[in-house]
Coordinates of N, CA and C in Angstrom, one line a residue:
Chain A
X1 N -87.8 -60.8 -15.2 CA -87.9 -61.2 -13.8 C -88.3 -60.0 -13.0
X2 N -89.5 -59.8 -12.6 CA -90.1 -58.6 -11.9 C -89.7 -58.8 -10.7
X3 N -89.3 -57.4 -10.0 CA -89.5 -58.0 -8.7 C -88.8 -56.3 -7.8
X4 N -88.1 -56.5 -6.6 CA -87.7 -54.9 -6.1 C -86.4 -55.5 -5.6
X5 N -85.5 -54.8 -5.8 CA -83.8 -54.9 -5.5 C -83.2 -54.0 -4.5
X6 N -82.6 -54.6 -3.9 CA -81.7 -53.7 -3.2 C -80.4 -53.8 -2.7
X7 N -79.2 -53.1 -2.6 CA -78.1 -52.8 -3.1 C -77.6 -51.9 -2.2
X8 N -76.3 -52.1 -1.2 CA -75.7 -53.2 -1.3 C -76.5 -55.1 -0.2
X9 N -76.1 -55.5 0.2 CA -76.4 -56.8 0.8 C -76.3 -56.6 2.2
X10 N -74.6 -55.9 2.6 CA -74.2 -55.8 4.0 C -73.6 -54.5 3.3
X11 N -73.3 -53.7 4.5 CA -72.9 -52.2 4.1 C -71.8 -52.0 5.6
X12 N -70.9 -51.6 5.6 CA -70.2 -51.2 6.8 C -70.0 -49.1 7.1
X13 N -70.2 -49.0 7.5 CA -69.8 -47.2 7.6 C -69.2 -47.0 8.8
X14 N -68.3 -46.0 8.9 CA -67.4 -45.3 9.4 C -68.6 -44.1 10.1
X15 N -68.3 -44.0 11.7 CA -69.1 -42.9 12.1 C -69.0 -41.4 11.4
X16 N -70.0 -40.7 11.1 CA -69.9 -39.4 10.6 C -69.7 -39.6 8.9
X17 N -70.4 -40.9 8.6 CA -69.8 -40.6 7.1 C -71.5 -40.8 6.4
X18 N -71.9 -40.1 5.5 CA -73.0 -40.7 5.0 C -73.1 -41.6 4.3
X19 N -74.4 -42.5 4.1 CA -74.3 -43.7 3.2 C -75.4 -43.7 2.3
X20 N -75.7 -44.4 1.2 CA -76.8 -44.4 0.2 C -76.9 -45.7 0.5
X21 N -78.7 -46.0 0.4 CA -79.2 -47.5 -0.1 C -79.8 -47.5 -1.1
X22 N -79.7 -48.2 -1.7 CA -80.2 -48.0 -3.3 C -81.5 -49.4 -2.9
X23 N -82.5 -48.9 -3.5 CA -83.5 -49.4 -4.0 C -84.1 -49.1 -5.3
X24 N -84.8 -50.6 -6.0 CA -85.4 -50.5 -7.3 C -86.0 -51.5 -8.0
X25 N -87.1 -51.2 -8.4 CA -88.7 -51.7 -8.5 C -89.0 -52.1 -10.6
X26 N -89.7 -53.0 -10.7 CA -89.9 -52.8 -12.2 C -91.3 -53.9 -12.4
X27 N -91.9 -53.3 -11.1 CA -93.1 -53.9 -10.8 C -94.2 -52.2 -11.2
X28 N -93.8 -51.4 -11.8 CA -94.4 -50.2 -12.3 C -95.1 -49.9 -10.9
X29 N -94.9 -50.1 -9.7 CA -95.6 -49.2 -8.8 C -95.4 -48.1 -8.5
X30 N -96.8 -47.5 -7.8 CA -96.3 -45.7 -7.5 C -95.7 -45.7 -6.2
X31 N -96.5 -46.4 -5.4 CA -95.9 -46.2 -3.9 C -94.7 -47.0 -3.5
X32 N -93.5 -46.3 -2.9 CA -92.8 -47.0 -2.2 C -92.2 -46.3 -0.9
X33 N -91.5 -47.4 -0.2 CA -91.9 -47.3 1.2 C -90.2 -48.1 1.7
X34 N -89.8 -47.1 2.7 CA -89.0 -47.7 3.4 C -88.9 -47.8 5.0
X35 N -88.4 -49.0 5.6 CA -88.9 -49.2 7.0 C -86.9 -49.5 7.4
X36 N -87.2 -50.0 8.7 CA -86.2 -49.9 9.6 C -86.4 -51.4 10.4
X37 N -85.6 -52.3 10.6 CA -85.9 -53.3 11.8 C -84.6 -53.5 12.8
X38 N -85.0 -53.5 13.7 CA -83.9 -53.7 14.7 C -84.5 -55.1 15.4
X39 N -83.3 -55.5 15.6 CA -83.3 -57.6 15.9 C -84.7 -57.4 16.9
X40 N -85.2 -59.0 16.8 CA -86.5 -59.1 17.8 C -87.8 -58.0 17.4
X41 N -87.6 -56.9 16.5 CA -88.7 -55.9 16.2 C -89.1 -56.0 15.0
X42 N -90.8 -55.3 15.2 CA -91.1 -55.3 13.7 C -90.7 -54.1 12.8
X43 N -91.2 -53.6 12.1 CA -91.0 -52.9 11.1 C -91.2 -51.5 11.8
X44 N -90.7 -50.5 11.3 CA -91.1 -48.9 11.4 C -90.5 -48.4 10.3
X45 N -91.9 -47.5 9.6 CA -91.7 -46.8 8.5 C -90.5 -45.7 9.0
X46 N -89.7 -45.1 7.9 CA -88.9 -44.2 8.1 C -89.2 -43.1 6.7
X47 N -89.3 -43.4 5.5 CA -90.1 -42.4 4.6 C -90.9 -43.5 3.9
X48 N -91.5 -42.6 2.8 CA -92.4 -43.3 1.8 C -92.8 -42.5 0.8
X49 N -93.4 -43.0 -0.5 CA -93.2 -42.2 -1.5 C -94.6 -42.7 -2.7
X50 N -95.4 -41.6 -2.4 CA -97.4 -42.1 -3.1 C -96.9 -42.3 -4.7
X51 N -96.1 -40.7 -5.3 CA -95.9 -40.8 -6.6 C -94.4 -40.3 -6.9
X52 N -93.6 -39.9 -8.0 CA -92.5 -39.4 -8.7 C -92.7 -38.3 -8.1
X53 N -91.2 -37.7 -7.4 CA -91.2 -36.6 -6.8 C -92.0 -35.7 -5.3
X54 N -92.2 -36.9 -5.2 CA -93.0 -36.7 -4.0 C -92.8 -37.5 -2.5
X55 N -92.9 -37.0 -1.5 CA -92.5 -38.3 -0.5 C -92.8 -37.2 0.8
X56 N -92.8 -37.9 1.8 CA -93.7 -37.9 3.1 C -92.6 -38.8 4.3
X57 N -92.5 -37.7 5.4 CA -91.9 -38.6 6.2 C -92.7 -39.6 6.9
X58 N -92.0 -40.5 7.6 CA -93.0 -41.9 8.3 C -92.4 -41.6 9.7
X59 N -92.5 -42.7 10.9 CA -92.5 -42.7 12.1 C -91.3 -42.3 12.4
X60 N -89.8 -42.4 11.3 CA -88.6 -42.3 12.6 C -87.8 -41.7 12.0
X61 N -88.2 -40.1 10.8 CA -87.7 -39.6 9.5 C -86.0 -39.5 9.9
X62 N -85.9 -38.7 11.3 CA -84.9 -37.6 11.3 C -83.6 -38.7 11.4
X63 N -82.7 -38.0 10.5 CA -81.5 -38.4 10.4 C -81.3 -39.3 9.2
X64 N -82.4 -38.9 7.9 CA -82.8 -39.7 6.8 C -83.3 -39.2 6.2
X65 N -82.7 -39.3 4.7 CA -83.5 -38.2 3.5 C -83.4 -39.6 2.5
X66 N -84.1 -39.1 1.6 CA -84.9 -39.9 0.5 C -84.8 -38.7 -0.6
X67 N -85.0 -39.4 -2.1 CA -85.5 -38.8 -3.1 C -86.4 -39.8 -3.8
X68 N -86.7 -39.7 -4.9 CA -88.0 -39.8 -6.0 C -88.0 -39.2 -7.4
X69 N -86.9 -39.6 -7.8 CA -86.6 -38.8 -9.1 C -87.3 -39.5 -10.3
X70 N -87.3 -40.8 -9.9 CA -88.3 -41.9 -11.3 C -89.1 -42.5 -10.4
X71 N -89.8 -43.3 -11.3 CA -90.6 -44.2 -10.6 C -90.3 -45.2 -9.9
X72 N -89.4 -45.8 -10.6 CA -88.4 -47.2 -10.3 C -87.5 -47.2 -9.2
X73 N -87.1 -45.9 -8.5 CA -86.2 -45.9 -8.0 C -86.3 -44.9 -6.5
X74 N -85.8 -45.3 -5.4 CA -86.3 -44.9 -4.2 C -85.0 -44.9 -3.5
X75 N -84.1 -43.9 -3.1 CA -82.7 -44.3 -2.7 C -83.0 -43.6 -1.1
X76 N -82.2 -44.3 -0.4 CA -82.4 -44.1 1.0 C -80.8 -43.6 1.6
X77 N -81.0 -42.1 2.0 CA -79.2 -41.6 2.6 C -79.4 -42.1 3.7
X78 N -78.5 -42.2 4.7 CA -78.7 -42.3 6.3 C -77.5 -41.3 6.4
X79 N -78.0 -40.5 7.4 CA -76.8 -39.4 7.1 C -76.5 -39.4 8.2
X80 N -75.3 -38.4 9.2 CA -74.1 -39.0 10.1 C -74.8 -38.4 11.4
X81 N -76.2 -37.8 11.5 CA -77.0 -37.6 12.3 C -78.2 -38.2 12.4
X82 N -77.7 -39.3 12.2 CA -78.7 -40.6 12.8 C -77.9 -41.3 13.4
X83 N -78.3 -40.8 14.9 CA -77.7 -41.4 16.1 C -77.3 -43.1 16.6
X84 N -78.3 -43.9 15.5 CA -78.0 -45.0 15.9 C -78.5 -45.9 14.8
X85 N -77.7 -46.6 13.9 CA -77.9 -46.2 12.4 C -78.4 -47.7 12.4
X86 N -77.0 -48.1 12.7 CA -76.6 -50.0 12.5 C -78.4 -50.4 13.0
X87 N -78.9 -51.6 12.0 CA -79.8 -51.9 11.7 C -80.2 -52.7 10.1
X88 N -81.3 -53.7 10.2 CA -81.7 -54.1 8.6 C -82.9 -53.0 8.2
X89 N -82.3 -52.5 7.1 CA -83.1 -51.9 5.9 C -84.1 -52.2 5.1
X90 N -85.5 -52.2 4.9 CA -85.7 -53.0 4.4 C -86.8 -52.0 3.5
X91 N -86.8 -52.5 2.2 CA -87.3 -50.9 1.0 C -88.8 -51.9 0.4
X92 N -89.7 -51.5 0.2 CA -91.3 -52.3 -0.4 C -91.6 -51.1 -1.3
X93 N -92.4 -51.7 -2.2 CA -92.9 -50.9 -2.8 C -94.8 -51.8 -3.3
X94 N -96.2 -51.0 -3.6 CA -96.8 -51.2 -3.6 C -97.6 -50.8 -4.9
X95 N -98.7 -51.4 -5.3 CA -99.7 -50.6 -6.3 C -100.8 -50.4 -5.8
X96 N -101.7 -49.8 -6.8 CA -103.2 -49.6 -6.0 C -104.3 -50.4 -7.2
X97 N -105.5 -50.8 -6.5 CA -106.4 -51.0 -7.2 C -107.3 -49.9 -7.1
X98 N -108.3 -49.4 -7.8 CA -109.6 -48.6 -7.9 C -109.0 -47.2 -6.7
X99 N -109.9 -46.4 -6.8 CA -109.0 -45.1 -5.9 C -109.2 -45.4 -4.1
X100 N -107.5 -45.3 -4.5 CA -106.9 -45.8 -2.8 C -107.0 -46.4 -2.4
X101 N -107.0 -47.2 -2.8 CA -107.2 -48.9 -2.6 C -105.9 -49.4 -2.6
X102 N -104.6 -49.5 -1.7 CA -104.0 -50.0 -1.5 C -103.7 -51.8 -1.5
X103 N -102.8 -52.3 -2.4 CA -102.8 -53.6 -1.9 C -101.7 -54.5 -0.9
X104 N -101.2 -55.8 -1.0 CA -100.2 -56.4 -0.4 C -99.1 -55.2 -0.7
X105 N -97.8 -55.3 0.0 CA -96.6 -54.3 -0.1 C -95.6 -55.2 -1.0
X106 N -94.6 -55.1 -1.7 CA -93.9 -56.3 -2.0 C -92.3 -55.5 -1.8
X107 N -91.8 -56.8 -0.9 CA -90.5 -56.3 -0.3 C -89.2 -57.1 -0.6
X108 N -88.1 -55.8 -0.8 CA -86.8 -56.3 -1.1 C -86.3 -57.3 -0.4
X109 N -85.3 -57.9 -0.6 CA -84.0 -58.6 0.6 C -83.3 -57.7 1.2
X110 N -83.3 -56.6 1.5 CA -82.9 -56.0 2.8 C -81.5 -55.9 2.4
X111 N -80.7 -54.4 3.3 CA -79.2 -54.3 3.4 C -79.2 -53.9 4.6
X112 N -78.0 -54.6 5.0 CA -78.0 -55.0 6.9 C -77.0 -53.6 6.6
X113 N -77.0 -52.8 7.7 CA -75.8 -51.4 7.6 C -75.6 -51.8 9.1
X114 N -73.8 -51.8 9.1 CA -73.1 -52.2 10.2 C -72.4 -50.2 10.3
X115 N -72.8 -50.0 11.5 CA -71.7 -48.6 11.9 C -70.3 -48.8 12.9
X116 N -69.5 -48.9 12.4 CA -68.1 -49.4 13.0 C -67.8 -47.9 13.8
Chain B
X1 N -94.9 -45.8 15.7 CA -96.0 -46.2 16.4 C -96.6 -47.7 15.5
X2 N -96.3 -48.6 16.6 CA -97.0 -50.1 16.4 C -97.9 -49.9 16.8
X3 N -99.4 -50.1 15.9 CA -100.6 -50.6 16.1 C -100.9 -52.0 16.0
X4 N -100.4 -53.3 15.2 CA -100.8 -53.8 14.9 C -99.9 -54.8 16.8
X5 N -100.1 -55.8 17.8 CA -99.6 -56.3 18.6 C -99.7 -57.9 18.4
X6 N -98.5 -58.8 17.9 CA -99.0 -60.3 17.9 C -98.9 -60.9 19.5
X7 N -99.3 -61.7 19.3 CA -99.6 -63.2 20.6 C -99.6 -64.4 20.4
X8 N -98.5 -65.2 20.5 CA -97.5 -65.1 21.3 C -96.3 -64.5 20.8
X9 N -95.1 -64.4 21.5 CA -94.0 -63.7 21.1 C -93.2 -65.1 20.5
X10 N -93.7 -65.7 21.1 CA -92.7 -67.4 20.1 C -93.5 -68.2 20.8
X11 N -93.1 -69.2 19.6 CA -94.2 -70.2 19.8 C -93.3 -71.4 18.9
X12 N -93.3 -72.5 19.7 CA -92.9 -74.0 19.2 C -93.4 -75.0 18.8
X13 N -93.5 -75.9 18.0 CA -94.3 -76.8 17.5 C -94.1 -77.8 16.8
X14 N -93.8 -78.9 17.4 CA -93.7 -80.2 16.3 C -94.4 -80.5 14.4
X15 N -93.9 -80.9 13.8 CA -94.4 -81.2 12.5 C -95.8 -81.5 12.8
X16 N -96.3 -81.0 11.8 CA -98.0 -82.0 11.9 C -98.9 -80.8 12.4
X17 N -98.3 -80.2 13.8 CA -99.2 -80.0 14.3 C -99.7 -78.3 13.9
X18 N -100.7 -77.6 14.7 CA -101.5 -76.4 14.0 C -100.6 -75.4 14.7
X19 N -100.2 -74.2 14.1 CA -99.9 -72.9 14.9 C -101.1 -71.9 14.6
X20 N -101.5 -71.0 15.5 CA -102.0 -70.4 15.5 C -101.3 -69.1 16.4
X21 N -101.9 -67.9 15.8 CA -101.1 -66.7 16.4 C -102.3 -65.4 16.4
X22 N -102.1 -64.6 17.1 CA -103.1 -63.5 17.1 C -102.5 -62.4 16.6
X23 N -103.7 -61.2 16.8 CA -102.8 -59.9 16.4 C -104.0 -58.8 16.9
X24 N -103.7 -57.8 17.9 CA -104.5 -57.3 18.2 C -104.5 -55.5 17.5
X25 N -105.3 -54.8 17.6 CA -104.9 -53.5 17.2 C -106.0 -52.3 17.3
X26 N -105.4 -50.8 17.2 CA -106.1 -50.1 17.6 C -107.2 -48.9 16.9
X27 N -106.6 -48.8 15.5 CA -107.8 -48.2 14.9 C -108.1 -48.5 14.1
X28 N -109.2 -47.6 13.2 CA -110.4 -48.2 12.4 C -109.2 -49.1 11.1
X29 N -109.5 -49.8 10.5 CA -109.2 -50.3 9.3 C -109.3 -50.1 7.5
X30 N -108.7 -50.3 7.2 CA -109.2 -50.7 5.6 C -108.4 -52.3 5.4
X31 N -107.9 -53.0 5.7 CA -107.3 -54.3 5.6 C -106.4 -54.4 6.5
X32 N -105.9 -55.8 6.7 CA -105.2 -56.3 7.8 C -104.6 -57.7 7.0
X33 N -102.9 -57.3 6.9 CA -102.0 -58.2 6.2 C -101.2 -59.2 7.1
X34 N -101.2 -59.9 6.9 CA -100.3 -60.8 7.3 C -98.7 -61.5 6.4
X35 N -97.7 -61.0 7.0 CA -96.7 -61.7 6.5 C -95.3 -62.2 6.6
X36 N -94.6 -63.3 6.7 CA -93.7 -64.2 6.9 C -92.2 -63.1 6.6
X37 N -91.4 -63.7 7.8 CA -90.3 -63.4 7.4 C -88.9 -64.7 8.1
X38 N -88.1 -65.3 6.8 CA -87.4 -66.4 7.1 C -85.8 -65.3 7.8
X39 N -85.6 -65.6 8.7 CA -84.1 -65.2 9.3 C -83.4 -64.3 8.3
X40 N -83.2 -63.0 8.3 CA -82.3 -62.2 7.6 C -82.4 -62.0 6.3
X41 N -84.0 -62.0 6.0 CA -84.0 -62.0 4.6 C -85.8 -60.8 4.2
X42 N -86.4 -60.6 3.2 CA -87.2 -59.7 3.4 C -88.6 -60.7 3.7
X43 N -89.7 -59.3 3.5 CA -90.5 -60.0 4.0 C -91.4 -60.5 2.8
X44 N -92.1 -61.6 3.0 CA -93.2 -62.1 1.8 C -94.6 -62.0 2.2
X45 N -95.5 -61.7 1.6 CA -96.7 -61.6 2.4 C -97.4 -62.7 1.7
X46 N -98.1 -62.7 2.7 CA -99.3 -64.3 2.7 C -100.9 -64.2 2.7
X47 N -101.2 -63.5 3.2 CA -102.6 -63.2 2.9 C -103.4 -61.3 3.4
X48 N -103.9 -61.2 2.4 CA -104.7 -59.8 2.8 C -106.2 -59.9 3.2
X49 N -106.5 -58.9 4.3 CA -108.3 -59.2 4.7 C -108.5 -58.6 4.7
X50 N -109.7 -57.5 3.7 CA -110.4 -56.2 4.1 C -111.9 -56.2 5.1
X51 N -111.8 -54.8 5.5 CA -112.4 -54.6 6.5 C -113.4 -55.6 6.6
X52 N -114.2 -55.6 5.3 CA -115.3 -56.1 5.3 C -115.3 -57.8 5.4
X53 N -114.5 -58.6 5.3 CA -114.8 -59.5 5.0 C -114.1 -60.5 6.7
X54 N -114.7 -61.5 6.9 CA -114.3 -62.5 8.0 C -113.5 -63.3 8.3
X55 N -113.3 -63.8 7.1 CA -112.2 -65.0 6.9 C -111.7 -65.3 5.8
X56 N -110.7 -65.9 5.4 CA -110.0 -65.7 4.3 C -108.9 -67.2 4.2
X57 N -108.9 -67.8 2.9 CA -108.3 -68.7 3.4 C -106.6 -68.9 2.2
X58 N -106.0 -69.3 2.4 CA -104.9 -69.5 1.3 C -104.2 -71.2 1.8
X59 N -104.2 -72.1 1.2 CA -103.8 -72.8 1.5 C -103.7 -73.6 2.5
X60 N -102.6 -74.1 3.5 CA -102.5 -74.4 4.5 C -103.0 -73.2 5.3
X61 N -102.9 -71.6 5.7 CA -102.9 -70.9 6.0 C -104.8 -70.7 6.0
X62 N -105.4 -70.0 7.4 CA -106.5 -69.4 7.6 C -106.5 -67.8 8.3
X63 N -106.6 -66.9 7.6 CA -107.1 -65.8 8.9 C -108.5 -65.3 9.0
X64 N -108.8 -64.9 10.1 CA -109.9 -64.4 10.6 C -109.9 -62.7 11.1
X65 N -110.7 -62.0 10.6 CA -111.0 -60.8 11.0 C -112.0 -60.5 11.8
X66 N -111.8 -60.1 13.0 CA -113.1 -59.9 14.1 C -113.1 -58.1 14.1
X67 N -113.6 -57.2 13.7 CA -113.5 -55.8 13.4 C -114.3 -54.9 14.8
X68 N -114.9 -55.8 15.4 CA -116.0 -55.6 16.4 C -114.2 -55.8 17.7
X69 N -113.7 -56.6 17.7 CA -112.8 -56.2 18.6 C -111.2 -55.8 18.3
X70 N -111.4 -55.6 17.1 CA -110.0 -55.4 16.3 C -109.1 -56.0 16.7
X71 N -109.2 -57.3 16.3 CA -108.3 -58.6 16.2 C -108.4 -59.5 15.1
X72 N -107.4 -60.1 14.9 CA -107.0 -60.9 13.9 C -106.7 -62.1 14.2
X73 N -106.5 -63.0 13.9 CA -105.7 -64.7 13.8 C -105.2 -65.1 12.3
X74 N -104.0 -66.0 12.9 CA -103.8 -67.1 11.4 C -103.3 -68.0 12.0
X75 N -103.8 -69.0 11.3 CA -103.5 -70.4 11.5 C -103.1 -71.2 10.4
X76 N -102.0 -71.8 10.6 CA -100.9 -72.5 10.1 C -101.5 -73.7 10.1
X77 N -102.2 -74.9 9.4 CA -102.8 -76.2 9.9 C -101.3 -76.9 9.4
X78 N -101.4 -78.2 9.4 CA -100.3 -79.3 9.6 C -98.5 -78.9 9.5
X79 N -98.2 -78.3 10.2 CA -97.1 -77.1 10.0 C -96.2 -78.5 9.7
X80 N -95.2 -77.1 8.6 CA -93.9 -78.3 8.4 C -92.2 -77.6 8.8
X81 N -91.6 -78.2 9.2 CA -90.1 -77.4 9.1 C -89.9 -76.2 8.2
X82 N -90.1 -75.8 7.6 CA -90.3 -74.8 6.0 C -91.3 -73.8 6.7
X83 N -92.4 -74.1 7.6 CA -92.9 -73.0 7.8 C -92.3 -72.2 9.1
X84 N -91.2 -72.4 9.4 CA -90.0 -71.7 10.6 C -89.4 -70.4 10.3
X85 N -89.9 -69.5 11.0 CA -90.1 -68.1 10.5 C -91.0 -67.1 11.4
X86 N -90.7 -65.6 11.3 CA -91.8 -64.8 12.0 C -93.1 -64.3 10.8
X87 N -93.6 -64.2 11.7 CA -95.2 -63.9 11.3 C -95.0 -62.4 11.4
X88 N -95.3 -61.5 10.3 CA -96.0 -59.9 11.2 C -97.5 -59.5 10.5
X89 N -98.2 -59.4 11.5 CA -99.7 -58.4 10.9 C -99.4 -57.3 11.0
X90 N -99.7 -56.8 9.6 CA -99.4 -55.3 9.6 C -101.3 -54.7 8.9
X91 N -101.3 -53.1 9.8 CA -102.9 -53.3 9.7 C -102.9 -51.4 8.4
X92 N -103.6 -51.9 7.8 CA -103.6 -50.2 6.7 C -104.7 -49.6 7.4
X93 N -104.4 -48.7 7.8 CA -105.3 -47.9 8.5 C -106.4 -47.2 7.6
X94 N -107.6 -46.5 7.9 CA -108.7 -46.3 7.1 C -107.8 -44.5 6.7
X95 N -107.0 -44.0 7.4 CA -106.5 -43.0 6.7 C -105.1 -42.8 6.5
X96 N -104.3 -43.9 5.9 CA -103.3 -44.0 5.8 C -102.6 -44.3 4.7
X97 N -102.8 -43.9 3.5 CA -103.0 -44.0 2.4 C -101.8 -45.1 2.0
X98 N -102.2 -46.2 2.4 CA -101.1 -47.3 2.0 C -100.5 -47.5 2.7
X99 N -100.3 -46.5 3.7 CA -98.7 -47.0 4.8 C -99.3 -48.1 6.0
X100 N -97.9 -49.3 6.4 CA -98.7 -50.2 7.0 C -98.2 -49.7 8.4
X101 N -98.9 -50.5 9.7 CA -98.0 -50.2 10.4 C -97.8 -51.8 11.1
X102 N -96.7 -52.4 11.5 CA -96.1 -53.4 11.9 C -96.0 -53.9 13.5
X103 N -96.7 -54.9 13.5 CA -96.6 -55.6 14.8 C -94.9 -55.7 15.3
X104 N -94.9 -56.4 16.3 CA -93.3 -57.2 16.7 C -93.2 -58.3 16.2
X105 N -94.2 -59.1 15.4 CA -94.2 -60.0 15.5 C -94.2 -61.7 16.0
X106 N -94.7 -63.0 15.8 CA -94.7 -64.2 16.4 C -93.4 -65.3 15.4
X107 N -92.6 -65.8 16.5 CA -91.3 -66.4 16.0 C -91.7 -67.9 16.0
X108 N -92.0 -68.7 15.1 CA -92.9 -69.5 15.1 C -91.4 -70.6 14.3
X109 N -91.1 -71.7 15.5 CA -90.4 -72.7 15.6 C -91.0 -74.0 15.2
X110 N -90.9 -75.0 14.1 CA -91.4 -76.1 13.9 C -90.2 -77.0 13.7
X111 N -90.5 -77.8 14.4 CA -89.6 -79.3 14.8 C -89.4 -80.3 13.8
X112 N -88.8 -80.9 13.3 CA -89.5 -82.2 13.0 C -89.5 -83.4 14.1

């Protein structure tokens, strides 16, 4: 069953504490991409990632690190210097046709992170 | 930074009838996506349109690409309850190597 996962569902944190989102793909894509939604808004990238080991911040990096250690896998920290965290998560990942040729994005079910 | 802008912000509609929504935006292109999202869940995408081409159809679903004023449309024909959900056009810019950038979206309410 192909598809991209994400983990946990609903997440709660304690101010000043860091959190991991776990994302993960077995759709063999290179690119993946993580965005941010706050109610009534659309999407803003926050990182993204072309190949293994590699990754590029997007529109709203700071207070958020990423790695890229496999292909499969794209894990999102939000760390205790991101001012305003609470928000849905939401992780895509993409492939390409012919050079850079980007196609549709295909996107997880999202982890809502509550900051208590 | 949102480039991609929809029109309307919500929009209501009995069964049967057509929704239609816009999406305006501001630079050059390589494709312009369109895609659904049901209340608190991810997004699915529904149709892709490169630069080059005008219109595109998928099913119940039509979009149109006007490149001359960088705008878009889709139209929803005989909508049903099931299609109750936001719309977002997201547009891949000509140097943006896959990254999309995301409208606000149209909250598209169907009645029975």
């Amino acid at each position: 069953d192909g598809g991209i996962t994400q983990s946990p569902k609903y997440l709660f944190r304690k101010e000043g504490q860091n959190v991991t989102l776990s994302c993960e793909q077995n759709l063999n894509h290179d690119a993946m991409y993580w965005y941010r939604q706050d109610p009534g808004q659309g999407l803003r990238l926050i990182y993204y990632s072309q190949i293994v080991n590699d990754f590029q911040k997007g529109d709203i990096a700071e207070g958020y690190s990423v790695s890229r250690e496999k292909k499969e896998s794209f894990p999102l920290t939000v760390t205790s210097a991101q001012k305003n965290p609470t928000a849905f998560y939401l992780c895509a990942s993409t492939g390409t046709s012919g050079v850079s040729s980007y196609n549709e994005q295909f996107f997880g079910p999202g982890t809502r992170l509550t900051v208590l | 930074s949102q480039q991609g802008e929809e029109d309307p912000q919500a929009l209501s509609i009995q069964e049967g009838e057509n929704a239609t929504m816009n999406c305006s935006y501001k630079t050059s292109i390589n494709n312009l996506q369109w895609y659904r999202q049901n209340s608190g869940r991810g997004l699915v995408h529904l149709i892709l349109i490169r630069s080059n081409e005008r219109e595109k159809h998928s099913g119940r679903l039509r979009v149109t690409l006007d490149t001359s004023k960088k705008s878009s449309s889709l139209l929803i024909t005989a909508s049903r309850a099931a299609d109750t959900a936001s719309y977002f056009c997201a547009t891949d810019a000509s140097d943006s190597w896959g990254k999309l950038q995301f409208g606000a979206g149209t909250q598209v309410v169907v009645t029975p």
